[in-house]
Short mmCIF file of C-alpha atoms (C1' of nucleotides) in Angstrom, two decimals:
data_model
loop_
_atom_site.label_atom_id
_atom_site.label_comp_id
_atom_site.label_asym_id
_atom_site.label_seq_id
_atom_site.Cartn_x
_atom_site.Cartn_y
_atom_site.Cartn_z
CA UNK A 1 -63.90 36.34 -27.41
CA UNK A 2 -66.90 37.91 -29.40
CA UNK A 3 -69.95 35.63 -28.33
CA UNK A 4 -73.54 36.23 -28.25
CA UNK A 5 -74.79 36.87 -24.78
CA UNK A 6 -77.44 33.40 -24.74
CA UNK A 7 -80.30 35.68 -23.33
CA UNK A 8 -80.42 37.13 -26.82
CA UNK A 9 -79.91 34.01 -28.55
CA UNK A 10 -82.48 32.70 -26.73
CA UNK A 11 -85.16 35.87 -27.89
CA UNK A 12 -84.27 35.46 -31.63
CA UNK A 13 -87.08 34.18 -33.35
CA UNK A 14 -85.84 33.66 -36.70
CA UNK A 15 -82.92 31.22 -37.40
CA UNK A 16 -79.71 32.61 -38.08
CA UNK A 17 -76.16 31.22 -39.31
CA UNK A 18 -72.78 32.24 -38.00
CA UNK A 19 -73.13 32.70 -34.21
CA UNK A 20 -70.75 32.04 -31.08
CA UNK A 21 -71.86 31.35 -28.11
CA UNK A 22 -70.08 30.62 -24.60
CA UNK A 23 -70.40 29.02 -21.49
CA UNK A 24 -70.45 26.30 -19.13
CA UNK A 25 -72.20 22.86 -20.02
CA UNK A 26 -74.81 22.42 -17.25
CA UNK A 27 -75.54 18.84 -18.85
CA UNK A 28 -74.52 16.68 -21.55
CA UNK A 29 -76.60 14.28 -23.29
CA UNK A 30 -75.61 11.12 -26.10
CA UNK A 31 -77.45 10.32 -28.51
CA UNK A 32 -75.70 7.40 -31.12
CA UNK A 33 -75.33 10.17 -33.45
CA UNK A 34 -75.71 13.37 -31.96
CA UNK A 35 -74.97 14.39 -28.91
CA UNK A 36 -76.51 17.36 -27.04
CA UNK A 37 -74.64 20.14 -24.54
CA UNK A 38 -77.17 22.66 -22.55
CA UNK A 39 -74.77 25.82 -22.13
CA UNK A 40 -75.17 28.61 -19.59
CA UNK A 41 -72.91 32.16 -19.54
CA UNK A 42 -74.89 33.26 -16.79
CA UNK A 43 -77.00 35.76 -18.63
CA UNK A 44 -80.20 34.31 -18.34
CA UNK A 45 -81.86 31.05 -16.00
CA UNK A 46 -82.49 29.03 -19.19
CA UNK A 47 -79.83 27.08 -21.44
CA UNK A 48 -79.25 26.68 -24.39
CA UNK A 49 -79.15 23.49 -26.34
CA UNK A 50 -76.40 23.18 -28.54
CA UNK A 51 -76.24 19.98 -30.80
CA UNK A 52 -73.35 18.46 -31.30
CA UNK A 53 -72.08 15.60 -34.42
CA UNK A 54 -70.06 13.54 -32.68
CA UNK A 55 -68.32 12.45 -35.84
CA UNK A 56 -67.24 16.09 -36.36
CA UNK A 57 -66.51 17.25 -32.88
CA UNK A 58 -64.42 13.61 -32.14
CA UNK A 59 -65.20 11.38 -29.63
CA UNK A 60 -61.64 12.47 -27.44
CA UNK A 61 -63.42 15.75 -27.59
CA UNK A 62 -67.07 14.98 -27.01
CA UNK A 63 -65.66 12.95 -23.56
CA UNK A 64 -64.14 16.43 -22.43
CA UNK A 65 -67.00 17.49 -22.70
CA UNK A 66 -68.32 17.33 -19.18
CA UNK A 67 -70.60 19.06 -16.69
CA UNK A 68 -68.97 22.21 -15.62
CA UNK A 69 -66.83 22.14 -18.29
CA UNK A 70 -66.51 25.69 -20.17
CA UNK A 71 -66.72 25.52 -23.99
CA UNK A 72 -66.99 28.29 -26.91
CA UNK A 73 -69.27 26.79 -29.90
CA UNK A 74 -70.60 28.26 -33.10
CA UNK A 75 -73.01 27.33 -34.79
CA UNK A 76 -76.51 28.50 -37.06
CA UNK A 77 -79.32 28.34 -34.85
CA UNK A 78 -82.44 26.38 -36.36
CA UNK A 79 -85.75 25.26 -35.58
CA UNK A 80 -85.16 22.40 -32.83
CA UNK A 81 -86.32 18.98 -33.90
CA UNK A 82 -86.64 18.07 -30.27
CA UNK A 83 -89.65 19.24 -27.85
CA UNK A 84 -88.04 21.33 -24.81
CA UNK A 85 -87.27 24.22 -27.10
CA UNK A 86 -88.06 26.24 -29.81
CA UNK A 87 -84.68 26.79 -31.46
CA UNK A 88 -81.47 25.20 -30.69
CA UNK A 89 -77.63 26.31 -32.10
CA UNK A 90 -76.16 23.30 -34.31
CA UNK A 91 -72.38 23.03 -34.20
CA UNK A 92 -70.01 23.07 -36.81
CA UNK A 93 -67.39 23.94 -34.04
CA UNK A 94 -66.84 23.19 -30.27
CA UNK A 95 -63.59 24.76 -28.17
CA UNK A 96 -62.69 23.23 -24.83
CA UNK A 97 -61.83 26.24 -22.82
CA UNK A 98 -61.73 25.19 -19.50
CA UNK A 99 -62.12 21.17 -18.71
CA UNK A 100 -63.89 20.11 -15.05
CA UNK A 101 -62.66 16.65 -14.36
CA UNK A 102 -66.22 15.39 -13.60
CA UNK A 103 -64.67 12.56 -10.40
CA UNK A 104 -64.14 16.41 -8.64
CA UNK A 105 -66.60 18.45 -10.04
CA UNK A 106 -68.70 19.73 -7.08
CA UNK A 107 -71.57 20.45 -8.76
CA UNK A 108 -73.93 17.56 -10.50
CA UNK A 109 -76.76 17.56 -12.23
CA UNK A 110 -79.33 17.47 -9.77
CA UNK A 111 -80.77 18.97 -7.07
CA UNK A 112 -77.85 20.19 -3.45
CA UNK A 113 -78.82 21.84 -0.30
CA UNK A 114 -78.07 25.17 0.30
CA UNK A 115 -75.72 24.15 3.13
CA UNK A 116 -73.74 22.07 0.69
CA UNK A 117 -73.62 25.01 -1.21
CA UNK A 118 -72.46 27.19 1.11
CA UNK A 119 -69.11 25.37 1.36
CA UNK A 120 -68.65 26.01 -1.91
CA UNK A 121 -69.70 29.45 -2.39
CA UNK A 122 -67.30 29.84 -5.41
CA UNK A 123 -68.78 27.41 -6.98
CA UNK A 124 -72.23 28.15 -6.48
CA UNK A 125 -73.30 30.71 -8.31
CA UNK A 126 -72.99 27.80 -11.16
CA UNK A 127 -76.74 26.74 -9.93
CA UNK A 128 -80.20 27.92 -11.09
CA UNK A 129 -81.14 29.12 -8.08
CA UNK A 130 -77.90 31.12 -6.77
CA UNK A 131 -77.47 32.19 -10.93
CA UNK A 132 -81.32 33.41 -10.10
CA UNK A 133 -80.40 35.19 -6.91
CA UNK A 134 -77.53 36.82 -8.05
CA UNK A 135 -79.61 38.60 -11.26
CA UNK A 136 -82.12 39.98 -8.54
CA UNK A 137 -79.66 41.30 -6.13
CA UNK A 138 -78.68 42.51 -9.39
CA UNK A 139 -81.38 44.61 -10.53
CA UNK A 140 -82.15 45.97 -7.10
CA UNK A 141 -78.85 47.17 -6.44
CA UNK A 142 -79.59 49.25 -9.81
CA UNK A 143 -83.19 49.82 -8.91
CA UNK A 144 -82.27 51.10 -5.50
CA UNK A 145 -79.75 54.18 -7.15
CA UNK A 146 -82.36 54.50 -9.77
CA UNK A 147 -85.35 55.41 -7.49
CA UNK A 148 -83.19 57.72 -5.34
CA UNK A 149 -81.10 59.30 -8.41
CA UNK A 150 -84.73 59.87 -10.01
CA UNK A 151 -86.26 61.72 -7.58
CA UNK A 152 -82.88 64.36 -7.15
CA UNK A 153 -81.24 62.35 -4.22
CA UNK A 154 -77.34 63.23 -4.15
CA UNK A 155 -75.50 59.90 -3.63
CA UNK A 156 -73.40 59.62 -0.47
CA UNK A 157 -70.24 57.94 -0.29
CA UNK A 158 -69.73 57.98 4.03
CA UNK A 159 -66.56 56.56 5.19
CA UNK A 160 -66.28 52.60 6.34
CA UNK A 161 -63.41 53.57 8.74
CA UNK A 162 -65.56 55.87 11.45
CA UNK A 163 -63.56 56.82 14.59
CA UNK A 164 -66.85 57.62 16.57
CA UNK A 165 -67.55 54.55 18.58
CA UNK A 166 -71.01 56.30 19.53
CA UNK A 167 -73.02 55.22 16.60
CA UNK A 168 -75.05 53.25 19.21
CA UNK A 169 -76.07 50.43 16.55
CA UNK A 170 -74.05 47.71 17.46
CA UNK A 171 -70.90 45.89 18.54
CA UNK A 172 -67.98 47.31 16.08
CA UNK A 173 -64.75 46.08 14.12
CA UNK A 174 -61.51 47.58 15.51
CA UNK A 175 -59.35 48.56 12.55
CA UNK A 176 -56.04 48.35 14.07
CA UNK A 177 -52.17 48.87 11.71
CA UNK A 178 -50.40 48.07 15.44
CA UNK A 179 -49.30 44.19 15.26
CA UNK A 180 -50.76 42.00 17.77
CA UNK A 181 -47.98 42.53 19.97
CA UNK A 182 -48.81 45.95 20.87
CA UNK A 183 -52.64 45.92 21.53
CA UNK A 184 -51.78 46.01 25.14
CA UNK A 185 -51.29 48.53 27.71
CA UNK A 186 -53.91 51.54 28.49
CA UNK A 187 -54.13 53.24 25.25
CA UNK A 188 -52.32 51.26 22.98
CA UNK A 189 -54.07 53.31 20.25
CA UNK A 190 -52.79 56.33 20.96
CA UNK A 191 -50.32 55.09 18.92
CA UNK A 192 -52.15 53.51 15.94
CA UNK A 193 -52.58 54.79 12.44
CA UNK A 194 -55.61 57.16 13.12
CA UNK A 195 -54.05 58.63 17.09
CA UNK A 196 -57.19 56.33 18.50
CA UNK A 197 -59.21 53.62 18.06
CA UNK A 198 -61.20 53.28 15.21
CA UNK A 199 -63.62 51.11 13.95
CA UNK A 200 -65.56 49.66 10.46
CA UNK A 201 -68.62 51.29 10.77
CA UNK A 202 -72.49 50.55 11.80
CA UNK A 203 -73.89 52.77 10.00
CA UNK A 204 -73.45 56.09 8.36
CA UNK A 205 -76.65 57.78 9.12
CA UNK A 206 -74.89 60.59 10.96
CA UNK A 207 -72.55 61.56 8.22
CA UNK A 208 -75.42 61.82 5.49
CA UNK A 209 -78.06 63.75 8.12
CA UNK A 210 -74.59 66.15 8.03
CA UNK A 211 -74.60 66.03 3.86
CA UNK A 212 -78.79 66.27 4.15
CA UNK A 213 -78.30 69.56 5.72
CA UNK A 214 -76.69 71.10 2.44
CA UNK A 215 -77.95 69.16 -0.41
CA UNK A 216 -81.10 68.25 1.26
CA UNK A 217 -81.59 64.74 0.31
CA UNK A 218 -78.78 62.08 -0.14
CA UNK A 219 -79.19 58.83 0.16
CA UNK A 220 -75.92 56.32 0.65
CA UNK A 221 -75.72 52.68 -0.13
CA UNK A 222 -72.62 50.85 1.41
CA UNK A 223 -71.11 48.48 3.30
CA UNK A 224 -71.78 47.99 6.74
CA UNK A 225 -70.66 46.07 9.59
CA UNK A 226 -71.67 44.19 13.20
CA UNK A 227 -69.67 42.51 15.23
CA UNK A 228 -72.15 40.93 17.17
CA UNK A 229 -72.77 37.51 18.08
CA UNK A 230 -75.09 36.70 15.61
CA UNK A 231 -76.22 33.53 14.79
CA UNK A 232 -79.66 33.50 12.63
CA UNK A 233 -80.64 33.22 9.07
CA UNK A 234 -81.32 37.06 9.45
CA UNK A 235 -77.80 38.74 10.30
CA UNK A 236 -74.39 39.16 8.85
CA UNK A 237 -70.98 40.31 10.58
CA UNK A 238 -70.90 42.24 7.01
CA UNK A 239 -74.20 43.38 4.92
CA UNK A 240 -75.07 46.72 2.72
CA UNK A 241 -77.35 49.10 3.89
CA UNK A 242 -79.16 52.09 1.90
CA UNK A 243 -80.02 54.77 4.11
CA UNK A 244 -81.37 58.03 2.55
CA UNK A 245 -81.84 61.25 5.32
CA UNK A 246 -84.16 64.35 3.37
CA UNK A 247 -84.09 67.39 4.92
CA UNK A 248 -87.60 69.32 5.29
CA UNK A 249 -89.31 65.83 5.39
CA UNK A 250 -91.37 64.62 8.81
CA UNK A 251 -91.94 61.20 10.00
CA UNK A 252 -95.26 61.42 7.25
CA UNK A 253 -92.75 61.79 4.25
CA UNK A 254 -90.51 59.54 6.09
CA UNK A 255 -93.28 56.82 5.20
CA UNK A 256 -94.09 57.67 2.14
CA UNK A 257 -90.77 57.73 0.83
CA UNK A 258 -90.38 53.95 2.18
CA UNK A 259 -93.30 52.45 0.45
CA UNK A 260 -92.73 54.38 -2.93
CA UNK A 261 -89.00 52.51 -2.22
CA UNK A 262 -90.11 49.13 -1.29
CA UNK A 263 -92.77 49.20 -4.40
CA UNK A 264 -90.30 50.53 -7.14
CA UNK A 265 -87.60 47.79 -6.47
CA UNK A 266 -90.58 45.06 -6.07
CA UNK A 267 -91.85 46.62 -9.50
CA UNK A 268 -88.98 46.22 -11.31
CA UNK A 269 -87.04 43.10 -10.59
CA UNK A 270 -91.15 41.55 -11.58
CA UNK A 271 -90.79 43.38 -14.51
CA UNK A 272 -87.41 42.61 -15.31
CA UNK A 273 -86.15 38.91 -13.84
CA UNK A 274 -89.49 37.54 -14.97
CA UNK A 275 -87.74 33.93 -15.37
CA UNK A 276 -85.76 34.08 -12.30
CA UNK A 277 -88.67 35.12 -10.22
CA UNK A 278 -90.84 32.36 -11.55
CA UNK A 279 -88.12 29.78 -11.27
CA UNK A 280 -88.15 31.09 -7.13
CA UNK A 281 -91.94 31.27 -6.91
CA UNK A 282 -92.07 27.35 -8.48
CA UNK A 283 -88.27 26.21 -6.17
CA UNK A 284 -87.55 28.02 -3.37
CA UNK A 285 -91.09 29.82 -2.12
CA UNK A 286 -94.44 28.94 -3.60
CA UNK A 287 -96.18 32.35 -2.00
CA UNK A 288 -93.00 34.43 -4.03
CA UNK A 289 -94.73 36.43 -6.56
CA UNK A 290 -98.21 36.60 -4.65
CA UNK A 291 -96.35 38.18 -1.90
CA UNK A 292 -94.56 40.73 -4.22
CA UNK A 293 -97.60 41.18 -6.59
CA UNK A 294 -100.08 41.53 -2.98
CA UNK A 295 -96.81 44.36 -1.64
CA UNK A 296 -97.12 45.97 -5.11
CA UNK A 297 -101.11 46.62 -4.99
CA UNK A 298 -101.79 46.70 -1.47
CA UNK A 299 -101.92 50.03 0.61
CA UNK A 300 -99.02 49.11 3.19
CA UNK A 301 -100.51 49.67 6.81
CA UNK A 302 -100.04 52.48 9.18
CA UNK A 303 -100.36 52.17 12.98
CA UNK A 304 -99.37 53.55 15.75
CA UNK A 305 -97.34 51.24 18.10
CA UNK A 306 -99.78 52.04 20.96
CA UNK A 307 -102.23 50.23 18.80
CA UNK A 308 -100.17 47.25 17.69
CA UNK A 309 -100.14 46.34 21.25
CA UNK A 310 -103.82 46.58 21.46
CA UNK A 311 -104.16 44.57 18.26
CA UNK A 312 -101.57 41.90 19.81
CA UNK A 313 -103.31 41.91 23.11
CA UNK A 314 -106.31 41.10 21.37
CA UNK A 315 -105.49 38.51 19.33
CA UNK A 316 -105.79 35.69 21.32
CA UNK A 317 -102.75 34.56 20.46
CA UNK A 318 -100.42 32.90 23.17
CA UNK A 319 -96.84 33.99 22.11
CA UNK A 320 -94.02 33.24 23.47
CA UNK A 321 -93.09 36.57 24.84
CA UNK A 322 -95.98 38.40 26.35
CA UNK A 323 -97.20 41.56 24.31
CA UNK A 324 -96.48 45.15 26.90
CA UNK A 325 -96.84 48.52 25.91
CA UNK A 326 -93.06 49.90 26.58
CA UNK A 327 -91.12 46.94 25.81
CA UNK A 328 -89.98 46.16 22.22
CA UNK A 329 -91.88 43.90 19.64
CA UNK A 330 -90.31 40.58 19.21
CA UNK A 331 -89.97 39.08 15.64
CA UNK A 332 -92.96 36.37 16.46
CA UNK A 333 -95.42 39.64 17.59
CA UNK A 334 -94.09 41.60 14.55
CA UNK A 335 -94.98 38.34 12.08
CA UNK A 336 -98.19 38.08 13.63
CA UNK A 337 -99.08 41.69 12.37
CA UNK A 338 -97.90 41.50 8.46
CA UNK A 339 -98.33 37.80 8.38
CA UNK A 340 -102.74 37.17 10.13
CA UNK A 341 -103.66 40.65 11.16
CA UNK A 342 -103.29 41.93 8.02
CA UNK A 343 -101.58 40.45 5.36
CA UNK A 344 -99.25 43.18 3.83
CA UNK A 345 -96.69 45.35 5.09
CA UNK A 346 -96.97 47.40 7.93
CA UNK A 347 -95.89 50.44 8.67
CA UNK A 348 -95.23 51.15 13.04
CA UNK A 349 -95.04 54.26 14.18
CA UNK A 350 -94.57 56.43 17.64
CA UNK A 351 -92.44 53.50 19.97
CA UNK A 352 -91.72 54.16 23.26
CA UNK A 353 -88.84 56.68 23.27
CA UNK A 354 -86.95 54.21 25.94
CA UNK A 355 -86.46 51.68 23.31
CA UNK A 356 -85.26 53.60 20.68
CA UNK A 357 -82.28 55.50 19.95
CA UNK A 358 -81.29 59.03 21.14
CA UNK A 359 -81.86 60.46 17.72
CA UNK A 360 -85.21 60.49 17.28
CA UNK A 361 -87.70 63.06 17.40
CA UNK A 362 -89.41 63.32 20.36
CA UNK A 363 -93.43 63.54 20.26
CA UNK A 364 -95.68 66.01 21.89
CA UNK A 365 -97.04 63.21 23.87
CA UNK A 366 -93.44 63.42 25.54
CA UNK A 367 -93.19 59.50 26.14
CA UNK A 368 -92.71 58.66 22.41
CA UNK A 369 -90.52 58.95 19.54
CA UNK A 370 -91.24 59.17 16.04
CA UNK A 371 -89.62 56.05 14.53
CA UNK A 372 -90.88 54.05 11.87
CA UNK A 373 -90.35 50.28 11.24
CA UNK A 374 -91.96 48.19 8.17
CA UNK A 375 -92.51 45.20 8.60
CA UNK A 376 -92.81 42.47 5.63
CA UNK A 377 -94.81 38.95 5.67
CA UNK A 378 -91.47 36.53 6.68
CA UNK A 379 -88.72 38.48 7.52
CA UNK A 380 -90.33 41.02 9.51
CA UNK A 381 -88.88 44.70 9.91
CA UNK A 382 -87.25 45.65 6.94
CA UNK A 383 -86.30 48.94 7.06
CA UNK A 384 -86.25 51.34 10.48
CA UNK A 385 -86.73 55.06 10.52
CA UNK A 386 -87.59 57.85 11.73
CA UNK A 387 -87.87 61.39 11.94
CA UNK A 388 -84.82 63.16 13.50
CA UNK A 389 -84.82 65.18 16.72
CA UNK A 390 -84.23 68.38 14.97
CA UNK A 391 -84.31 71.23 18.58
CA UNK A 392 -81.00 71.30 19.65
CA UNK A 393 -82.46 71.93 23.93
CA UNK A 394 -84.72 68.57 22.97
CA UNK A 395 -82.09 66.84 21.77
CA UNK A 396 -79.23 67.73 24.34
CA UNK A 397 -81.48 66.95 27.45
CA UNK A 398 -81.81 63.42 26.30
CA UNK A 399 -78.98 62.92 25.85
CA UNK A 400 -78.39 63.96 29.29
CA UNK A 401 -81.15 61.95 30.22
CA UNK A 402 -79.26 58.64 28.55
CA UNK A 403 -76.34 59.46 30.55
CA UNK A 404 -74.48 60.31 26.70
CA UNK A 405 -71.91 62.76 26.85
CA UNK A 406 -71.99 65.69 24.30
CA UNK A 407 -68.25 66.57 23.17
CA UNK A 408 -67.83 63.10 21.16
CA UNK A 409 -71.04 63.94 19.54
CA UNK A 410 -70.38 68.37 19.39
CA UNK A 411 -70.19 67.94 15.16
CA UNK A 412 -72.99 66.16 14.99
CA UNK A 413 -75.01 68.92 17.33
CA UNK A 414 -73.36 71.86 15.00
CA UNK A 415 -75.96 70.32 12.85
CA UNK A 416 -78.72 71.50 14.81
CA UNK A 417 -77.23 74.81 15.90
CA UNK A 418 -76.53 76.35 12.32
CA UNK A 419 -79.80 76.16 10.78
CA UNK A 420 -81.30 73.58 11.73
CA UNK A 421 -84.03 71.61 9.55
CA UNK A 422 -86.54 69.45 10.41
CA UNK A 423 -85.38 65.69 8.46
CA UNK A 424 -85.87 61.83 8.32
CA UNK A 425 -84.14 59.71 7.21
CA UNK A 426 -84.41 55.24 7.57
CA UNK A 427 -82.10 52.37 6.92
CA UNK A 428 -82.91 49.36 4.68
CA UNK A 429 -80.76 45.88 5.16
CA UNK A 430 -80.04 45.45 1.59
CA UNK A 431 -79.60 41.66 1.98
CA UNK A 432 -83.02 41.55 3.63
CA UNK A 433 -84.92 42.77 1.17
CA UNK A 434 -83.07 40.84 -1.06
CA UNK A 435 -84.63 37.83 0.70
CA UNK A 436 -87.59 39.31 0.30
CA UNK A 437 -87.64 39.13 -3.45
CA UNK A 438 -86.19 36.52 -4.29
CA UNK A 439 -88.01 33.76 -0.95
CA UNK A 440 -84.65 32.88 0.16
CA UNK A 441 -84.49 31.90 4.18
CA UNK A 442 -81.54 32.55 4.71
CA UNK A 443 -79.75 35.87 5.17
CA UNK A 444 -76.07 33.51 4.32
CA UNK A 445 -78.02 32.56 1.17
CA UNK A 446 -78.05 35.94 -0.75
CA UNK A 447 -74.54 37.54 -0.45
CA UNK A 448 -72.56 36.08 -2.19
CA UNK A 449 -69.86 35.85 -0.03
CA UNK A 450 -71.34 35.69 3.34
CA UNK A 451 -69.09 36.94 6.79
CA UNK A 452 -70.62 35.86 10.01
CA UNK A 453 -69.03 34.50 13.38
CA UNK A 454 -66.39 31.85 12.20
CA UNK A 455 -66.71 32.13 8.53
CA UNK A 456 -64.57 34.90 6.64
CA UNK A 457 -63.52 32.17 3.88
CA UNK A 458 -63.27 32.85 0.46
"C1'" U B 1 -74.66 33.54 23.35
"C1'" C B 2 -79.23 30.67 25.02
"C1'" C B 3 -82.50 26.20 24.04
"C1'" G B 4 -83.37 22.48 20.79
"C1'" C B 5 -82.15 18.84 16.43
"C1'" A B 6 -78.51 16.95 13.29
"C1'" G B 7 -73.16 15.08 11.91
"C1'" U B 8 -72.79 7.81 8.24
"C1'" A B 9 -70.37 7.24 0.00
"C1'" G B 10 -68.74 12.85 -3.66
"C1'" C B 11 -74.15 14.89 -2.95
"C1'" U B 12 -79.17 13.48 -0.57
"C1'" C B 13 -80.12 9.74 3.13
"C1'" A B 14 -81.81 4.92 5.61
"C1'" G B 15 -79.63 1.91 9.22
"C1'" C B 16 -85.26 -1.35 14.86
"C1'" C B 17 -83.68 -3.73 21.12
"C1'" G B 18 -75.51 -2.97 20.36
"C1'" G B 19 -73.62 -8.42 16.45
"C1'" U B 20 -68.24 -5.69 11.66
"C1'" A B 21 -72.14 -0.54 7.13
"C1'" G B 22 -77.30 -0.43 2.68
"C1'" A B 23 -80.46 3.12 -1.09
"C1'" G B 24 -80.77 6.77 -5.15
"C1'" C B 25 -78.48 9.79 -7.84
"C1'" A B 26 -73.43 11.92 -9.41
"C1'" G B 27 -68.58 9.19 -11.28
"C1'" G B 28 -66.11 5.17 -14.72
"C1'" C B 29 -67.19 1.52 -18.50
"C1'" G B 30 -70.78 -1.09 -22.12
"C1'" G B 31 -75.53 -0.75 -24.85
"C1'" C B 32 -79.73 2.13 -26.31
"C1'" U B 33 -82.22 6.33 -28.12
"C1'" G B 34 -83.31 13.74 -31.45
"C1'" U B 35 -81.92 13.54 -26.24
"C1'" U B 36 -84.14 17.89 -22.14
"C1'" A B 37 -84.88 15.35 -13.87
"C1'" A B 38 -82.49 10.89 -20.47
"C1'" C B 39 -83.02 5.58 -20.58
"C1'" C B 40 -81.26 -0.39 -19.65
"C1'" G B 41 -76.82 -3.55 -17.07
"C1'" C B 42 -72.46 -3.74 -15.02
"C1'" C B 43 -68.48 -1.88 -11.49
"C1'" G B 44 -65.40 1.46 -8.20
"C1'" G B 45 -66.67 4.33 -3.61
"C1'" G B 46 -66.67 4.58 3.96
"C1'" U B 47 -61.76 6.31 9.64
"C1'" C B 48 -69.99 6.00 10.60
"C1'" G B 49 -67.40 14.57 12.15
"C1'" G B 50 -62.76 14.22 16.55
"C1'" G B 51 -61.19 12.23 21.32
"C1'" G B 52 -62.18 9.51 25.47
"C1'" G B 53 -65.14 5.88 28.07
"C1'" U B 54 -69.36 1.70 28.84
"C1'" U B 55 -69.13 -3.66 26.49
"C1'" C B 56 -66.95 -10.14 24.87
"C1'" G B 57 -67.98 -6.48 20.21
"C1'" A B 58 -70.13 0.32 19.73
"C1'" G B 59 -73.14 3.82 13.87
"C1'" U B 60 -76.15 2.51 17.64
"C1'" C B 61 -75.12 3.57 24.68
"C1'" C B 62 -72.92 7.67 28.34
"C1'" C B 63 -68.83 11.78 28.42
"C1'" U B 64 -66.22 15.95 25.94
"C1'" C B 65 -64.97 18.98 22.39
"C1'" C B 66 -66.05 20.53 17.19
"C1'" U B 67 -69.22 21.63 13.06
"C1'" G B 68 -74.32 22.47 10.86
"C1'" C B 69 -79.02 23.79 11.32
"C1'" G B 70 -84.15 25.11 13.51
"C1'" G B 71 -85.54 28.64 17.11
"C1'" A B 72 -84.54 32.74 20.46
"C1'" G B 73 -81.88 37.67 21.76
"C1'" C B 74 -79.31 41.63 18.91
"C1'" C B 75 -80.85 44.24 14.97
"C1'" A B 76 -81.13 45.83 8.79
#
RNA sequence: UCCGCAGUAGCUCAGCCGGUAGAGCAGGCGGCUGUUAACCGCCGGGUCGGGGGUUCGAGUCCCUCCUGCGGAGCCA
């Protein structure tokens, strides 16, 4: 079906004859001798006004051109007689592609709550807000690949199914082909498809590290699964994660990359999604554009965990949870630092080793590790990463300390036995980045079909 | 999973000390106008989340379950 996208029609400066557009009707307004259709095809936040002569199309057809119906229209782009738009499409031919019964079509030409829209996730992209969020999400996704590949990173497709239950990043979903009645007994998975218990991945990091010891700079961008019973506006059971991994790289290079990466993503959406961001700034979060510009223009604060604890203790604020060296920072602490104290993104480093993962490189002080978390206003932690421990003896000693068996990690330890290099990487929760870039406050509203406890609809 | 709040028309909500349910928007019909959050008039629309209890009488009080939201934990 030959057509011109509405974004392109709206970008025209001159009248034109014989244009074909397709889209969904957002609203219709009737005059006595004229009707106006606003149609949207998802290529832009903005609608195209189509002027219809009721006599020419007929009352029967006109009556069925209701909110939600899909149409194809052929007409001439002419200067508008009305005030709201520069050009409009005066049609001589309107074809109803698919009607939408106004009695039962759930979307009205009025504002709906996000909770209601979540119950009709298959229709919500037809709203202004979700259309904008999905376009921004798409640009961010593109910008992720653009950033890494322009820097020579090789994209890695790490496994979705994994048999190592040692990734340690959270509760895992079991993958099985066994019927439920065969899941009893001491080791039912010995008879299963993989001959052992398999899971959905919680992180591609360890696999990416293997690739980085050959290709030097790699990244993953794929689905990730956590079976935690998390019921919050910041967690999903299925989400997308970006994990770069670099050989010949220390914690400072890692922080530099994280900051450049964030700024690249923000710059791209500011540049390519101006209409959508202006809409979101007006209706969803009035501080959105200011926050994004601030992110782009400011240097991220870099701070040791120990200094952060001092700042929080000196802040005089009564936190719900007291701040104490050796404890992980709470959401309220992170937000105080990035929102109140500094007012820009903050990268925290040198965390106590007790609260971080086994693979993080132990610092010379022996009590902290080369971890880094990027904290941003409103979201909190958006990136978590570290320099990895590349010293075989130090890592195995640390694993012994934590009571981790070496055998399941033997392939990972091989990376340190053969040509080990200083290396580092981080993980970014893609949906958290979409939240940051759109001002949306619930992570379930920045992914098309959210999966979370009790919900796998659509 | 824990704490708190909520569930009333298609949507967003009001409903006081218990006395048999209301508004705006949406929808239908009619009118008006190159309209644009269109406007004016009329009309239809409800197992008050489910179950149980107290009471002469429950949307309202009590118990319980379900669902949602906010916060927390876990994390990305």
